[in-house]
Amino acid sequence: MSQPEVPPAVHNPNSDCLTDTPFSMPCCDPLGLCQYQTNKLVRIRSIRLGSLKWSLNGAILLFICIMMLWNRKYQEFDLVVSSITTKVKGVAQTHLPGVGDVVWDVVDYSGASQDKNSFFVVTNVIVTKNQKQGKCPEVPSKGRLCRSDKDCEKGAWDQQSHGIQTGSCIKFDVMKKTCEVSAWCPIETKTAPPRPALLAAAENFTVLIKNNIRFPAFNFIRRNILPQMNDAYLRSCHRGNDLLCPIFRLGDIIREAGEKFSDMAVEGGVIGIQIKWDCNLDRLMQRCLPRYSFRRLDEKESNRTLYPGLNFRFAKYNVVNGVEERTLYKAFGIRFDVMVFGQ
């Protein structure tokens, strides 16, 4: 290919500058400020260079498309709205000291109340029988011993008291004296839970989790009990061979959370059940299935927290010879919090 000829520089007799050349700069002519210059375009016919150019352009475009598809940046997103209901099943028989053999069903071990999106299972208890309204010595503890009535203030109480002081100092046992209180007597004296846990059989209880979700922006509704899951499926499904099964054995939940049920059942604790919905509603790539994971939420080490585990008290009342009595239960157990995430 022949190269175009470059015209020679022209000398302007009225100026010391060269003009009409591609690289000349106006230096004395005021009209030179209005000049502009363009670059020379050279078109080269080459299969190799042309292929390289379009290959690079195609690779860049393909990379951008792949990243958009991978991160789904082309889609609109919405956060999940959900509701949770649970149903625990299981029966266990235990021998309670001073009470005898007791059969526990779902009414007994589910606790006094159910919180939203959680359920509770009793695993251990301390029982104080035949409590009546009356006067009795306070339980001795640090700073609670007395020597005379002067050490007891009538009508006094604090956060650790089991009743209201009468102002008298009486014998608790042969060696100790404590302030007398008006309370439910006899006062609960045992504080350490039994080992092993009395309701260790709760490990084999099961829970059915029903989770309904909705994405408001798309008016999309789904539940974790899928359309193909019938009664026969729910009676036989097991998480070991089906990760979508909505029925869970409590022992398996604790194990997948990295804990041992027999240890956790003694003082109780809190377990999180996480349900994640990562839904792709594209017609060609539609996918919307739940994924379950489990973890412990409370501090389990006794030397790291003042009050490890989880417990509460409840009572069962009855009337004997016209006098109201109650049996006090200090219940230790595991609370399961169900948390739903998704987009």
mmCIF file of C-alpha atoms in Angstrom:
data_model
loop_
_atom_site.group_PDB
_atom_site.id
_atom_site.type_symbol
_atom_site.label_atom_id
_atom_site.label_comp_id
_atom_site.label_asym_id
_atom_site.label_seq_id
_atom_site.Cartn_x
_atom_site.Cartn_y
_atom_site.Cartn_z
ATOM 1 C CA MET A 1 0.000 0.000 0.000
ATOM 2 C CA SER A 2 1.517 3.347 -1.075
ATOM 3 C CA GLN A 3 1.831 6.048 1.562
ATOM 4 C CA PRO A 4 0.224 9.448 0.828
ATOM 5 C CA GLU A 5 2.594 12.258 0.116
ATOM 6 C CA VAL A 6 2.989 14.946 2.771
ATOM 7 C CA PRO A 7 2.847 18.427 1.285
ATOM 8 C CA PRO A 8 5.884 20.566 1.952
ATOM 9 C CA ALA A 9 5.793 23.418 4.386
ATOM 10 C CA VAL A 10 4.857 26.804 2.921
ATOM 11 C CA HIS A 11 6.621 29.937 4.067
ATOM 12 C CA ASN A 12 4.475 32.939 4.720
ATOM 13 C CA PRO A 13 6.427 36.064 3.741
ATOM 14 C CA ASN A 14 4.572 38.133 6.317
ATOM 15 C CA SER A 15 5.387 35.742 9.114
ATOM 16 C CA ASP A 16 8.227 33.722 10.511
ATOM 17 C CA CYS A 17 5.889 30.715 10.949
ATOM 18 C CA LEU A 18 5.190 27.761 8.710
ATOM 19 C CA THR A 19 1.596 27.170 7.686
ATOM 20 C CA ASP A 20 -0.529 24.505 5.998
ATOM 21 C CA THR A 21 1.345 21.646 7.568
ATOM 22 C CA PRO A 22 -0.240 19.113 9.924
ATOM 23 C CA PHE A 23 2.119 19.967 12.754
ATOM 24 C CA SER A 24 2.582 23.702 12.302
ATOM 25 C CA MET A 25 1.401 25.894 15.173
ATOM 26 C CA PRO A 26 0.104 29.411 14.704
ATOM 27 C CA CYS A 27 2.388 31.771 16.412
ATOM 28 C CA CYS A 28 1.730 35.265 14.955
ATOM 29 C CA ASP A 29 -1.545 34.999 13.028
ATOM 30 C CA PRO A 30 -4.550 35.780 15.318
ATOM 31 C CA LEU A 31 -6.785 33.684 13.066
ATOM 32 C CA GLY A 32 -4.597 30.716 13.924
ATOM 33 C CA LEU A 33 -6.485 30.424 17.217
ATOM 34 C CA CYS A 34 -9.469 29.163 15.252
ATOM 35 C CA GLN A 35 -7.588 26.344 13.618
ATOM 36 C CA TYR A 36 -7.964 22.672 14.648
ATOM 37 C CA GLN A 37 -6.260 19.507 13.635
ATOM 38 C CA THR A 38 -7.285 15.850 13.298
ATOM 39 C CA ASN A 39 -5.373 12.616 13.503
ATOM 40 C CA LYS A 40 -4.725 10.600 10.417
ATOM 41 C CA LEU A 41 -6.781 7.376 10.159
ATOM 42 C CA VAL A 42 -5.064 4.353 8.626
ATOM 43 C CA ARG A 43 -7.294 1.382 7.724
ATOM 44 C CA ILE A 44 -5.402 -1.920 7.620
ATOM 45 C CA ARG A 45 -6.857 -5.125 6.177
ATOM 46 C CA SER A 46 -5.580 -8.005 8.354
ATOM 47 C CA ILE A 47 -7.448 -11.192 9.248
ATOM 48 C CA ARG A 48 -5.175 -11.833 12.232
ATOM 49 C CA LEU A 49 -5.501 -8.352 13.789
ATOM 50 C CA GLY A 50 -9.231 -8.198 13.050
ATOM 51 C CA SER A 51 -9.857 -11.571 14.678
ATOM 52 C CA LEU A 52 -7.847 -10.511 17.729
ATOM 53 C CA LYS A 53 -9.856 -7.296 18.061
ATOM 54 C CA TRP A 54 -13.273 -9.006 17.915
ATOM 55 C CA SER A 55 -12.111 -11.835 20.174
ATOM 56 C CA LEU A 56 -11.122 -9.325 22.866
ATOM 57 C CA ASN A 57 -14.405 -7.431 22.488
ATOM 58 C CA GLY A 58 -16.379 -10.686 22.666
ATOM 59 C CA ALA A 59 -14.476 -11.885 25.742
ATOM 60 C CA ILE A 60 -15.150 -8.626 27.582
ATOM 61 C CA LEU A 61 -18.862 -8.737 26.691
ATOM 62 C CA LEU A 62 -19.115 -12.408 27.705
ATOM 63 C CA PHE A 63 -17.427 -11.677 31.060
ATOM 64 C CA ILE A 64 -19.883 -8.850 31.784
ATOM 65 C CA CYS A 65 -22.875 -11.080 30.925
ATOM 66 C CA ILE A 66 -21.587 -13.960 33.051
ATOM 67 C CA MET A 67 -21.058 -11.682 36.067
ATOM 68 C CA MET A 68 -24.551 -10.226 35.674
ATOM 69 C CA LEU A 69 -26.072 -13.717 35.513
ATOM 70 C CA TRP A 70 -23.921 -15.028 38.377
ATOM 71 C CA ASN A 71 -24.783 -12.142 40.725
ATOM 72 C CA ARG A 72 -28.302 -11.769 39.298
ATOM 73 C CA LYS A 73 -27.820 -8.013 38.969
ATOM 74 C CA TYR A 74 -30.447 -7.926 36.236
ATOM 75 C CA GLN A 75 -33.156 -9.053 38.692
ATOM 76 C CA GLU A 76 -35.412 -7.233 41.128
ATOM 77 C CA PHE A 77 -35.113 -8.431 44.750
ATOM 78 C CA ASP A 78 -37.589 -8.664 47.615
ATOM 79 C CA LEU A 79 -37.201 -9.871 51.215
ATOM 80 C CA VAL A 80 -39.234 -12.771 52.554
ATOM 81 C CA VAL A 81 -42.232 -12.400 54.893
ATOM 82 C CA SER A 82 -42.994 -15.560 56.856
ATOM 83 C CA SER A 83 -44.981 -17.238 59.620
ATOM 84 C CA ILE A 84 -44.050 -20.270 61.725
ATOM 85 C CA THR A 85 -46.100 -22.925 63.512
ATOM 86 C CA THR A 86 -44.679 -25.987 65.265
ATOM 87 C CA LYS A 87 -46.078 -29.242 66.600
ATOM 88 C CA VAL A 88 -44.004 -31.364 69.014
ATOM 89 C CA LYS A 89 -44.785 -35.039 69.561
ATOM 90 C CA GLY A 90 -43.444 -37.573 72.034
ATOM 91 C CA VAL A 91 -44.180 -39.291 75.367
ATOM 92 C CA ALA A 92 -41.710 -40.148 78.125
ATOM 93 C CA GLN A 93 -41.862 -41.730 81.606
ATOM 94 C CA THR A 94 -39.547 -40.598 84.412
ATOM 95 C CA HIS A 95 -39.076 -41.325 88.098
ATOM 96 C CA LEU A 96 -39.164 -38.105 90.111
ATOM 97 C CA PRO A 97 -37.662 -38.256 93.630
ATOM 98 C CA GLY A 98 -40.436 -37.970 96.187
ATOM 99 C CA VAL A 99 -43.123 -38.143 93.505
ATOM 100 C CA GLY A 100 -42.726 -41.501 91.780
ATOM 101 C CA ASP A 101 -43.179 -42.516 88.160
ATOM 102 C CA VAL A 102 -44.603 -39.724 86.020
ATOM 103 C CA VAL A 103 -45.651 -39.853 82.367
ATOM 104 C CA TRP A 104 -44.857 -36.693 80.444
ATOM 105 C CA ASP A 105 -46.809 -35.777 77.322
ATOM 106 C CA VAL A 106 -46.711 -32.645 75.148
ATOM 107 C CA VAL A 107 -48.839 -30.647 77.633
ATOM 108 C CA ASP A 108 -46.394 -31.356 80.465
ATOM 109 C CA TYR A 109 -43.045 -30.776 78.771
ATOM 110 C CA SER A 110 -43.984 -27.856 76.490
ATOM 111 C CA GLY A 111 -43.744 -25.305 79.296
ATOM 112 C CA ALA A 112 -46.192 -22.732 80.550
ATOM 113 C CA SER A 113 -46.338 -20.694 77.334
ATOM 114 C CA GLN A 114 -45.125 -20.713 73.761
ATOM 115 C CA ASP A 115 -43.350 -17.686 72.319
ATOM 116 C CA LYS A 116 -43.739 -16.539 68.736
ATOM 117 C CA ASN A 117 -41.598 -18.580 66.331
ATOM 118 C CA SER A 118 -40.204 -20.783 69.119
ATOM 119 C CA PHE A 119 -41.053 -23.831 71.222
ATOM 120 C CA PHE A 120 -39.759 -25.176 74.536
ATOM 121 C CA VAL A 121 -39.118 -28.737 75.722
ATOM 122 C CA VAL A 122 -38.516 -29.595 79.397
ATOM 123 C CA THR A 123 -35.522 -31.905 79.865
ATOM 124 C CA ASN A 124 -34.835 -31.785 83.631
ATOM 125 C CA VAL A 125 -36.697 -30.789 86.826
ATOM 126 C CA ILE A 126 -36.302 -30.111 90.537
ATOM 127 C CA VAL A 127 -39.491 -30.895 92.481
ATOM 128 C CA THR A 128 -40.580 -29.448 95.838
ATOM 129 C CA LYS A 129 -43.728 -31.209 97.116
ATOM 130 C CA ASN A 130 -46.565 -30.249 99.461
ATOM 131 C CA GLN A 131 -45.899 -26.539 99.808
ATOM 132 C CA LYS A 132 -48.403 -24.606 101.931
ATOM 133 C CA GLN A 133 -48.800 -20.962 102.900
ATOM 134 C CA GLY A 134 -47.135 -20.549 106.320
ATOM 135 C CA LYS A 135 -43.985 -19.584 108.222
ATOM 136 C CA CYS A 136 -40.650 -21.361 107.925
ATOM 137 C CA PRO A 137 -36.884 -20.644 108.061
ATOM 138 C CA GLU A 138 -35.324 -19.005 105.015
ATOM 139 C CA VAL A 139 -32.857 -21.083 103.023
ATOM 140 C CA PRO A 140 -29.308 -20.406 104.315
ATOM 141 C CA SER A 141 -26.910 -18.825 101.875
ATOM 142 C CA LYS A 142 -24.177 -16.229 101.897
ATOM 143 C CA GLY A 143 -25.185 -13.414 104.281
ATOM 144 C CA ARG A 144 -28.493 -15.044 105.282
ATOM 145 C CA LEU A 145 -27.513 -16.588 108.634
ATOM 146 C CA CYS A 146 -28.628 -14.886 111.851
ATOM 147 C CA ARG A 147 -27.785 -15.091 115.560
ATOM 148 C CA SER A 148 -30.745 -13.332 117.180
ATOM 149 C CA ASP A 149 -33.992 -11.587 116.302
ATOM 150 C CA LYS A 150 -32.054 -8.315 115.968
ATOM 151 C CA ASP A 151 -30.540 -9.653 112.740
ATOM 152 C CA CYS A 152 -33.990 -10.069 111.156
ATOM 153 C CA GLU A 153 -36.019 -7.034 110.052
ATOM 154 C CA LYS A 154 -39.769 -7.559 110.092
ATOM 155 C CA GLY A 155 -41.337 -7.015 106.665
ATOM 156 C CA ALA A 156 -37.979 -7.024 104.852
ATOM 157 C CA TRP A 157 -37.267 -8.881 101.613
ATOM 158 C CA ASP A 158 -34.835 -8.727 98.696
ATOM 159 C CA GLN A 159 -34.419 -10.230 95.241
ATOM 160 C CA GLN A 160 -33.081 -13.499 96.659
ATOM 161 C CA SER A 161 -35.828 -13.912 99.294
ATOM 162 C CA HIS A 162 -38.451 -16.630 99.160
ATOM 163 C CA GLY A 163 -40.809 -14.734 101.446
ATOM 164 C CA ILE A 164 -41.345 -11.805 103.840
ATOM 165 C CA GLN A 165 -39.327 -11.764 107.083
ATOM 166 C CA THR A 166 -41.337 -12.039 110.332
ATOM 167 C CA GLY A 167 -38.558 -10.604 112.508
ATOM 168 C CA SER A 168 -37.697 -13.908 114.238
ATOM 169 C CA CYS A 169 -34.414 -15.836 114.035
ATOM 170 C CA ILE A 170 -35.093 -19.600 114.169
ATOM 171 C CA LYS A 171 -33.197 -22.822 113.583
ATOM 172 C CA PHE A 172 -32.848 -24.081 110.045
ATOM 173 C CA ASP A 173 -30.982 -27.203 111.166
ATOM 174 C CA VAL A 174 -28.756 -28.289 114.054
ATOM 175 C CA MET A 175 -25.894 -25.987 113.022
ATOM 176 C CA LYS A 176 -27.547 -22.987 111.350
ATOM 177 C CA LYS A 177 -30.151 -20.341 112.169
ATOM 178 C CA THR A 178 -31.902 -18.148 109.595
ATOM 179 C CA CYS A 179 -34.623 -15.525 109.590
ATOM 180 C CA GLU A 180 -38.181 -16.814 109.590
ATOM 181 C CA VAL A 181 -40.272 -15.849 106.536
ATOM 182 C CA SER A 182 -43.913 -15.983 105.539
ATOM 183 C CA ALA A 183 -43.829 -18.012 102.325
ATOM 184 C CA TRP A 184 -44.801 -21.236 100.595
ATOM 185 C CA CYS A 185 -43.286 -23.784 102.957
ATOM 186 C CA PRO A 186 -41.158 -25.854 102.829
ATOM 187 C CA ILE A 187 -38.960 -23.605 100.703
ATOM 188 C CA GLU A 188 -37.150 -25.026 97.690
ATOM 189 C CA THR A 189 -33.657 -25.963 98.894
ATOM 190 C CA LYS A 190 -32.058 -27.849 96.021
ATOM 191 C CA THR A 191 -30.443 -25.711 93.333
ATOM 192 C CA ALA A 192 -28.250 -28.051 91.245
ATOM 193 C CA PRO A 193 -30.175 -29.998 88.582
ATOM 194 C CA PRO A 194 -30.014 -33.816 88.578
ATOM 195 C CA ARG A 195 -27.363 -35.557 86.474
ATOM 196 C CA PRO A 196 -28.144 -37.235 84.144
ATOM 197 C CA ALA A 197 -31.215 -35.288 83.054
ATOM 198 C CA LEU A 198 -34.523 -36.829 84.131
ATOM 199 C CA LEU A 199 -36.134 -36.365 80.705
ATOM 200 C CA ALA A 200 -33.236 -37.621 78.615
ATOM 201 C CA ALA A 201 -35.840 -39.481 76.515
ATOM 202 C CA ALA A 202 -36.808 -36.111 74.991
ATOM 203 C CA GLU A 203 -33.952 -36.722 72.571
ATOM 204 C CA ASN A 204 -36.330 -38.899 70.541
ATOM 205 C CA PHE A 205 -39.196 -36.381 70.447
ATOM 206 C CA THR A 206 -40.011 -34.949 67.020
ATOM 207 C CA VAL A 207 -41.188 -31.550 65.827
ATOM 208 C CA LEU A 208 -43.102 -30.665 62.669
ATOM 209 C CA ILE A 209 -42.194 -27.156 61.463
ATOM 210 C CA LYS A 210 -44.694 -25.454 59.160
ATOM 211 C CA ASN A 211 -43.272 -22.380 57.438
ATOM 212 C CA ASN A 212 -45.368 -20.219 55.107
ATOM 213 C CA ILE A 213 -43.523 -17.541 53.145
ATOM 214 C CA ARG A 214 -44.479 -14.718 50.806
ATOM 215 C CA PHE A 215 -42.628 -12.263 48.581
ATOM 216 C CA PRO A 216 -44.984 -9.246 48.449
ATOM 217 C CA ALA A 217 -43.339 -7.564 45.443
ATOM 218 C CA PHE A 218 -44.057 -10.618 43.245
ATOM 219 C CA ASN A 219 -47.188 -11.902 45.037
ATOM 220 C CA PHE A 220 -45.390 -15.266 45.347
ATOM 221 C CA ILE A 221 -46.484 -17.675 48.111
ATOM 222 C CA ARG A 222 -44.922 -20.986 49.146
ATOM 223 C CA ARG A 223 -44.622 -23.287 52.177
ATOM 224 C CA ASN A 224 -41.955 -25.744 53.266
ATOM 225 C CA ILE A 225 -44.462 -28.612 53.036
ATOM 226 C CA LEU A 226 -44.262 -28.969 49.270
ATOM 227 C CA PRO A 227 -47.233 -30.033 47.090
ATOM 228 C CA GLN A 228 -45.854 -33.547 46.582
ATOM 229 C CA MET A 229 -45.572 -34.170 50.350
ATOM 230 C CA ASN A 230 -48.663 -36.182 51.355
ATOM 231 C CA ASP A 231 -49.585 -37.893 54.635
ATOM 232 C CA ALA A 232 -47.703 -41.068 53.733
ATOM 233 C CA TYR A 233 -44.563 -39.053 52.995
ATOM 234 C CA LEU A 234 -44.725 -37.115 56.283
ATOM 235 C CA ARG A 235 -45.163 -40.307 58.306
ATOM 236 C CA SER A 236 -42.042 -41.894 56.845
ATOM 237 C CA CYS A 237 -39.656 -39.098 55.818
ATOM 238 C CA HIS A 238 -36.377 -38.697 57.686
ATOM 239 C CA ARG A 239 -33.804 -35.934 57.485
ATOM 240 C CA GLY A 240 -31.035 -38.495 57.109
ATOM 241 C CA ASN A 241 -32.164 -39.353 53.576
ATOM 242 C CA ASP A 242 -34.261 -36.283 52.665
ATOM 243 C CA LEU A 243 -33.019 -32.764 53.467
ATOM 244 C CA LEU A 244 -36.444 -31.289 52.624
ATOM 245 C CA CYS A 245 -38.300 -33.308 55.289
ATOM 246 C CA PRO A 246 -40.075 -30.807 57.637
ATOM 247 C CA ILE A 247 -40.118 -33.257 60.585
ATOM 248 C CA PHE A 248 -37.043 -33.185 62.831
ATOM 249 C CA ARG A 249 -35.881 -35.394 65.693
ATOM 250 C CA LEU A 250 -34.722 -33.188 68.564
ATOM 251 C CA GLY A 251 -31.560 -35.245 69.061
ATOM 252 C CA ASP A 252 -30.625 -34.731 65.400
ATOM 253 C CA ILE A 253 -31.137 -30.964 65.690
ATOM 254 C CA ILE A 254 -28.794 -30.797 68.699
ATOM 255 C CA ARG A 255 -26.219 -33.006 66.976
ATOM 256 C CA GLU A 256 -26.202 -30.890 63.793
ATOM 257 C CA ALA A 257 -25.727 -27.830 65.994
ATOM 258 C CA GLY A 258 -22.490 -29.398 67.245
ATOM 259 C CA GLU A 259 -23.774 -30.279 70.732
ATOM 260 C CA LYS A 260 -24.525 -33.422 72.723
ATOM 261 C CA PHE A 261 -28.129 -33.790 73.844
ATOM 262 C CA SER A 262 -27.364 -35.576 77.143
ATOM 263 C CA ASP A 263 -25.059 -32.718 78.205
ATOM 264 C CA MET A 264 -27.322 -29.892 77.090
ATOM 265 C CA ALA A 265 -30.409 -31.442 78.686
ATOM 266 C CA VAL A 266 -29.018 -31.074 82.242
ATOM 267 C CA GLU A 267 -29.140 -27.260 82.465
ATOM 268 C CA GLY A 268 -30.920 -26.436 79.210
ATOM 269 C CA GLY A 269 -30.052 -23.885 76.539
ATOM 270 C CA VAL A 270 -31.171 -22.192 73.337
ATOM 271 C CA ILE A 271 -30.925 -23.649 69.821
ATOM 272 C CA GLY A 272 -31.494 -21.687 66.628
ATOM 273 C CA ILE A 273 -33.240 -23.365 63.676
ATOM 274 C CA GLN A 274 -32.451 -21.314 60.577
ATOM 275 C CA ILE A 275 -34.554 -21.650 57.418
ATOM 276 C CA LYS A 276 -33.112 -19.945 54.345
ATOM 277 C CA TRP A 277 -35.132 -19.354 51.188
ATOM 278 C CA ASP A 278 -32.930 -18.344 48.237
ATOM 279 C CA CYS A 279 -35.520 -18.191 45.469
ATOM 280 C CA ASN A 280 -34.963 -17.580 41.769
ATOM 281 C CA LEU A 281 -38.327 -16.855 40.150
ATOM 282 C CA ASP A 282 -37.089 -16.713 36.525
ATOM 283 C CA ARG A 283 -39.237 -19.012 34.385
ATOM 284 C CA LEU A 284 -36.302 -20.897 32.889
ATOM 285 C CA MET A 285 -34.358 -21.059 36.195
ATOM 286 C CA GLN A 286 -37.155 -21.217 38.758
ATOM 287 C CA ARG A 287 -35.998 -22.603 42.102
ATOM 288 C CA CYS A 288 -37.502 -21.983 45.534
ATOM 289 C CA LEU A 289 -36.686 -24.569 48.210
ATOM 290 C CA PRO A 290 -35.868 -24.205 51.924
ATOM 291 C CA ARG A 291 -32.465 -24.996 53.422
ATOM 292 C CA TYR A 292 -32.208 -25.836 57.132
ATOM 293 C CA SER A 293 -29.272 -25.237 59.453
ATOM 294 C CA PHE A 294 -28.842 -25.329 63.236
ATOM 295 C CA ARG A 295 -26.630 -23.644 65.824
ATOM 296 C CA ARG A 296 -26.487 -23.034 69.573
ATOM 297 C CA LEU A 297 -27.324 -19.449 70.571
ATOM 298 C CA ASP A 298 -26.560 -19.289 74.315
ATOM 299 C CA GLU A 299 -23.226 -19.460 76.153
ATOM 300 C CA LYS A 300 -22.741 -23.060 77.234
ATOM 301 C CA GLU A 301 -19.588 -22.740 79.360
ATOM 302 C CA SER A 302 -20.475 -22.350 83.053
ATOM 303 C CA ASN A 303 -17.196 -20.574 83.807
ATOM 304 C CA ARG A 304 -17.977 -17.867 81.231
ATOM 305 C CA THR A 305 -21.464 -16.911 82.388
ATOM 306 C CA LEU A 306 -23.103 -16.488 85.797
ATOM 307 C CA TYR A 307 -26.335 -18.276 84.943
ATOM 308 C CA PRO A 308 -25.786 -20.984 82.315
ATOM 309 C CA GLY A 309 -28.628 -22.866 80.684
ATOM 310 C CA LEU A 310 -32.333 -22.056 80.714
ATOM 311 C CA ASN A 311 -34.965 -22.702 83.404
ATOM 312 C CA PHE A 312 -38.268 -21.461 84.783
ATOM 313 C CA ARG A 313 -40.700 -22.436 87.563
ATOM 314 C CA PHE A 314 -44.313 -23.545 87.498
ATOM 315 C CA ALA A 315 -46.632 -25.146 90.040
ATOM 316 C CA LYS A 316 -49.507 -27.616 90.158
ATOM 317 C CA TYR A 317 -52.141 -26.799 92.794
ATOM 318 C CA ASN A 318 -54.574 -28.995 94.703
ATOM 319 C CA VAL A 319 -56.644 -28.826 97.898
ATOM 320 C CA VAL A 320 -56.028 -31.292 100.770
ATOM 321 C CA ASN A 321 -58.420 -31.211 103.775
ATOM 322 C CA GLY A 322 -59.562 -27.750 102.782
ATOM 323 C CA VAL A 323 -55.986 -26.378 102.608
ATOM 324 C CA GLU A 324 -54.475 -25.306 99.304
ATOM 325 C CA GLU A 325 -51.196 -27.043 98.482
ATOM 326 C CA ARG A 326 -48.909 -26.986 95.504
ATOM 327 C CA THR A 327 -46.064 -28.956 93.968
ATOM 328 C CA LEU A 328 -43.333 -26.621 92.696
ATOM 329 C CA TYR A 329 -41.345 -27.552 89.599
ATOM 330 C CA LYS A 330 -38.102 -25.861 88.608
ATOM 331 C CA ALA A 331 -37.928 -26.897 84.965
ATOM 332 C CA PHE A 332 -34.753 -26.921 82.877
ATOM 333 C CA GLY A 333 -35.090 -27.271 79.146
ATOM 334 C CA ILE A 334 -34.173 -26.330 75.604
ATOM 335 C CA ARG A 335 -35.808 -23.498 73.713
ATOM 336 C CA PHE A 336 -35.793 -23.772 69.933
ATOM 337 C CA ASP A 337 -35.975 -20.450 68.046
ATOM 338 C CA VAL A 338 -37.014 -20.706 64.401
ATOM 339 C CA MET A 339 -35.544 -17.916 62.243
ATOM 340 C CA VAL A 340 -36.413 -17.407 58.558
ATOM 341 C CA PHE A 341 -34.232 -15.562 56.031
ATOM 342 C CA GLY A 342 -34.634 -15.229 52.292
ATOM 343 C CA GLN A 343 -34.857 -13.150 49.153
#
